[in-house]
Amino acid sequence: MPRRASTPSQYVVYAAVLLGSLLSTCAVRAADRSERDANRARPNILFIAVDDLNDWVGCLGGHPQAHTPNIDRLARTGVLFTNAYCPAASCNPSRSAIMTGLAPRRTGLYTNRQKMRAVLPDAEIMPKYFSRHGYWSAGSGKILHYFIDAPSWDDYFPDKAKENPFPRTLYPKKRPVSIPRLPWMYVETDWGPLDATDEQFGGDYLVSKWVGEQLQRKHDKPFFLACGIYRPHEPWFVPKKYFDLFPLDDVQLPKGYKADDLDDLPPIGQRLGRNRYFAHIREHKQWRPAVRGYLASIAFADAMVGRVLDALDKSPHRDNTIVVLWSDHGWHLGEKEHWQKFTGWRACARVPLLIRVPKGVTGLPQGTKAGVRCDRPVNLIDLFKTLCDLTGLPQQPGIDGNSLVPLLRDPNAPWPHASITHLDVPGRYAVSTQRWRYIHYERGGEELYDIERDPYEWTNLVQDGKHIEMLIRMRALAPKNMKPRVETQK
Ligand SMILES: [Ca+2]
Ligand SMILES: [Ca+2]
């Protein structure tokens, strides 16, 4: 501000400077206000993760008895990706990649036993990014792998002060329930009905209840609200009413099972496939009861998703909230003699992914159409860029993936990208295009499948001379410059 004027010309200068300063203050305030208004107008994000859910979802058709009316309802009102793959075939590397947007090949994070923050001390995860851009970021349940990364959230139920605040879940008093456990048996491989209500079950019920309450209330900022449902992760104990949906004698075994399926695999693929869990489960005649346990756990998880979707439907935010639902990887129930995860086959690498966008959103003003299916090969690592695009926020620099907005606009839009799934060793991965899949093991060994003709990947075409050109093309899509695994202390 100039000193007080004493001559007429100085008065003019003084008045001009005063006016300029006033205008610039107004401009700054207007800019602040418009940023505030823009933030207030940004869409909310409801981000639902389901743990270990494969394609046994009604709308994906992986099992004819799957009972998932709520996920199917979301599919009917949004876009279902039928060829979505996880960035890695187990919880920690998959979730870390999804939440940071950084692929395992760049971070060196490939396994469950690595500590995410030891490998990636500074990587910003989605809730922090949205919080930094004017959102209220909150969550509950399993989003990262058994920790929440508290500084990245504005709130976390039941307790943001704890790094592992997962609500208590009901378990049977005596375990194992299903089969005697051998010393090597993974402690969670167990199943059975609980004589309990959803409310008595705790866990996912409390997570969905809290998320529902956040949806119901007024917010002065847009929200990024994450809901991590833990079932159908093992153990498969859920209230009895979900087991009652599947009378044991009627339970169908997986369609993808073939007794001699391993014969055409390289030795390393055979070793990865045939694991002790499945042999043990069959030996104790528990295959069918276990399939029933998984179906019951999926039905329970779907009911919890339904509680959250119902809360959104009844909330004032219904028409201004993007809904995303994904699972961190699939699950084998005997296909390729395998039980669990950690494989590159479709049973494990393919996941449900559903996105619904309301009208009026910056990145997609018309919103998504109802009941659209998109068959393009996409990856969950695409979510970070997609959500930046949809909300009209700047892209997070340097992250991986491709925004799915072109496919949300038109499911048949050109999509030149392949989808990569990493396994727990750097040179072990799967490449998916819309029709073909290629699996590579670190010490040699390859598989090639035509999933249009062979959706269960029964026939390995690597040795079939007719497909040599396709094999060469798929090899060329392999991830490059793979970072070695970063060792961290347990
Ligand atoms: Ca998982
Ligand atoms: Ca085979």
PDB file of N, CA and C and ligand atoms in Angstrom, residues 51-52 91 95 142 233 328-329 341, ligand 1:
ATOM      1  N   ASP A  51     -13.226 -59.200  -0.412  1.00  0.00           N
ATOM      2  CA  ASP A  51     -11.958 -59.933  -0.320  1.00  0.00           C
ATOM      3  C   ASP A  51     -12.084 -61.358  -0.885  1.00  0.00           C
ATOM      4  N   ASP A  52     -11.196 -61.709  -1.802  1.00  0.00           N
ATOM      5  CA  ASP A  52     -11.111 -63.090  -2.313  1.00  0.00           C
ATOM      6  C   ASP A  52     -12.382 -63.550  -3.045  1.00  0.00           C
ATOM      7  N   CYS A  91      -3.481 -60.661  -1.706  1.00  0.00           N
ATOM      8  CA  CYS A  91      -4.027 -59.425  -1.093  1.00  0.00           C
ATOM      9  C   CYS A  91      -3.070 -58.246  -1.121  1.00  0.00           C
ATOM     10  N   ARG A  95      -3.726 -55.040  -3.409  1.00  0.00           N
ATOM     11  CA  ARG A  95      -4.312 -53.849  -2.764  1.00  0.00           C
ATOM     12  C   ARG A  95      -3.333 -52.680  -2.762  1.00  0.00           C
ATOM     13  N   LYS A 142     -11.456 -54.046   5.513  1.00  0.00           N
ATOM     14  CA  LYS A 142     -10.156 -54.331   4.893  1.00  0.00           C
ATOM     15  C   LYS A 142     -10.014 -53.622   3.547  1.00  0.00           C
ATOM     16  N   HIS A 233     -13.357 -64.053   2.200  1.00  0.00           N
ATOM     17  CA  HIS A 233     -12.053 -64.540   2.665  1.00  0.00           C
ATOM     18  C   HIS A 233     -12.301 -65.622   3.713  1.00  0.00           C
ATOM     19  N   ASP A 328     -10.054 -58.121  -4.649  1.00  0.00           N
ATOM     20  CA  ASP A 328      -8.594 -57.993  -4.837  1.00  0.00           C
ATOM     21  C   ASP A 328      -7.971 -59.113  -5.678  1.00  0.00           C
ATOM     22  N   HIS A 329      -8.615 -60.253  -5.778  1.00  0.00           N
ATOM     23  CA  HIS A 329      -8.189 -61.370  -6.648  1.00  0.00           C
ATOM     24  C   HIS A 329      -9.250 -62.451  -6.519  1.00  0.00           C
ATOM     25  N   LYS A 341      -5.113 -69.119  -3.809  1.00  0.00           N
ATOM     26  CA  LYS A 341      -4.835 -68.037  -4.771  1.00  0.00           C
ATOM     27  C   LYS A 341      -3.402 -68.161  -5.279  1.00  0.00           C
TER      28      LYS A 341
HETATM   29 CA    CA B   1      -7.586 -61.139  -0.763  1.00  0.00          CA
END
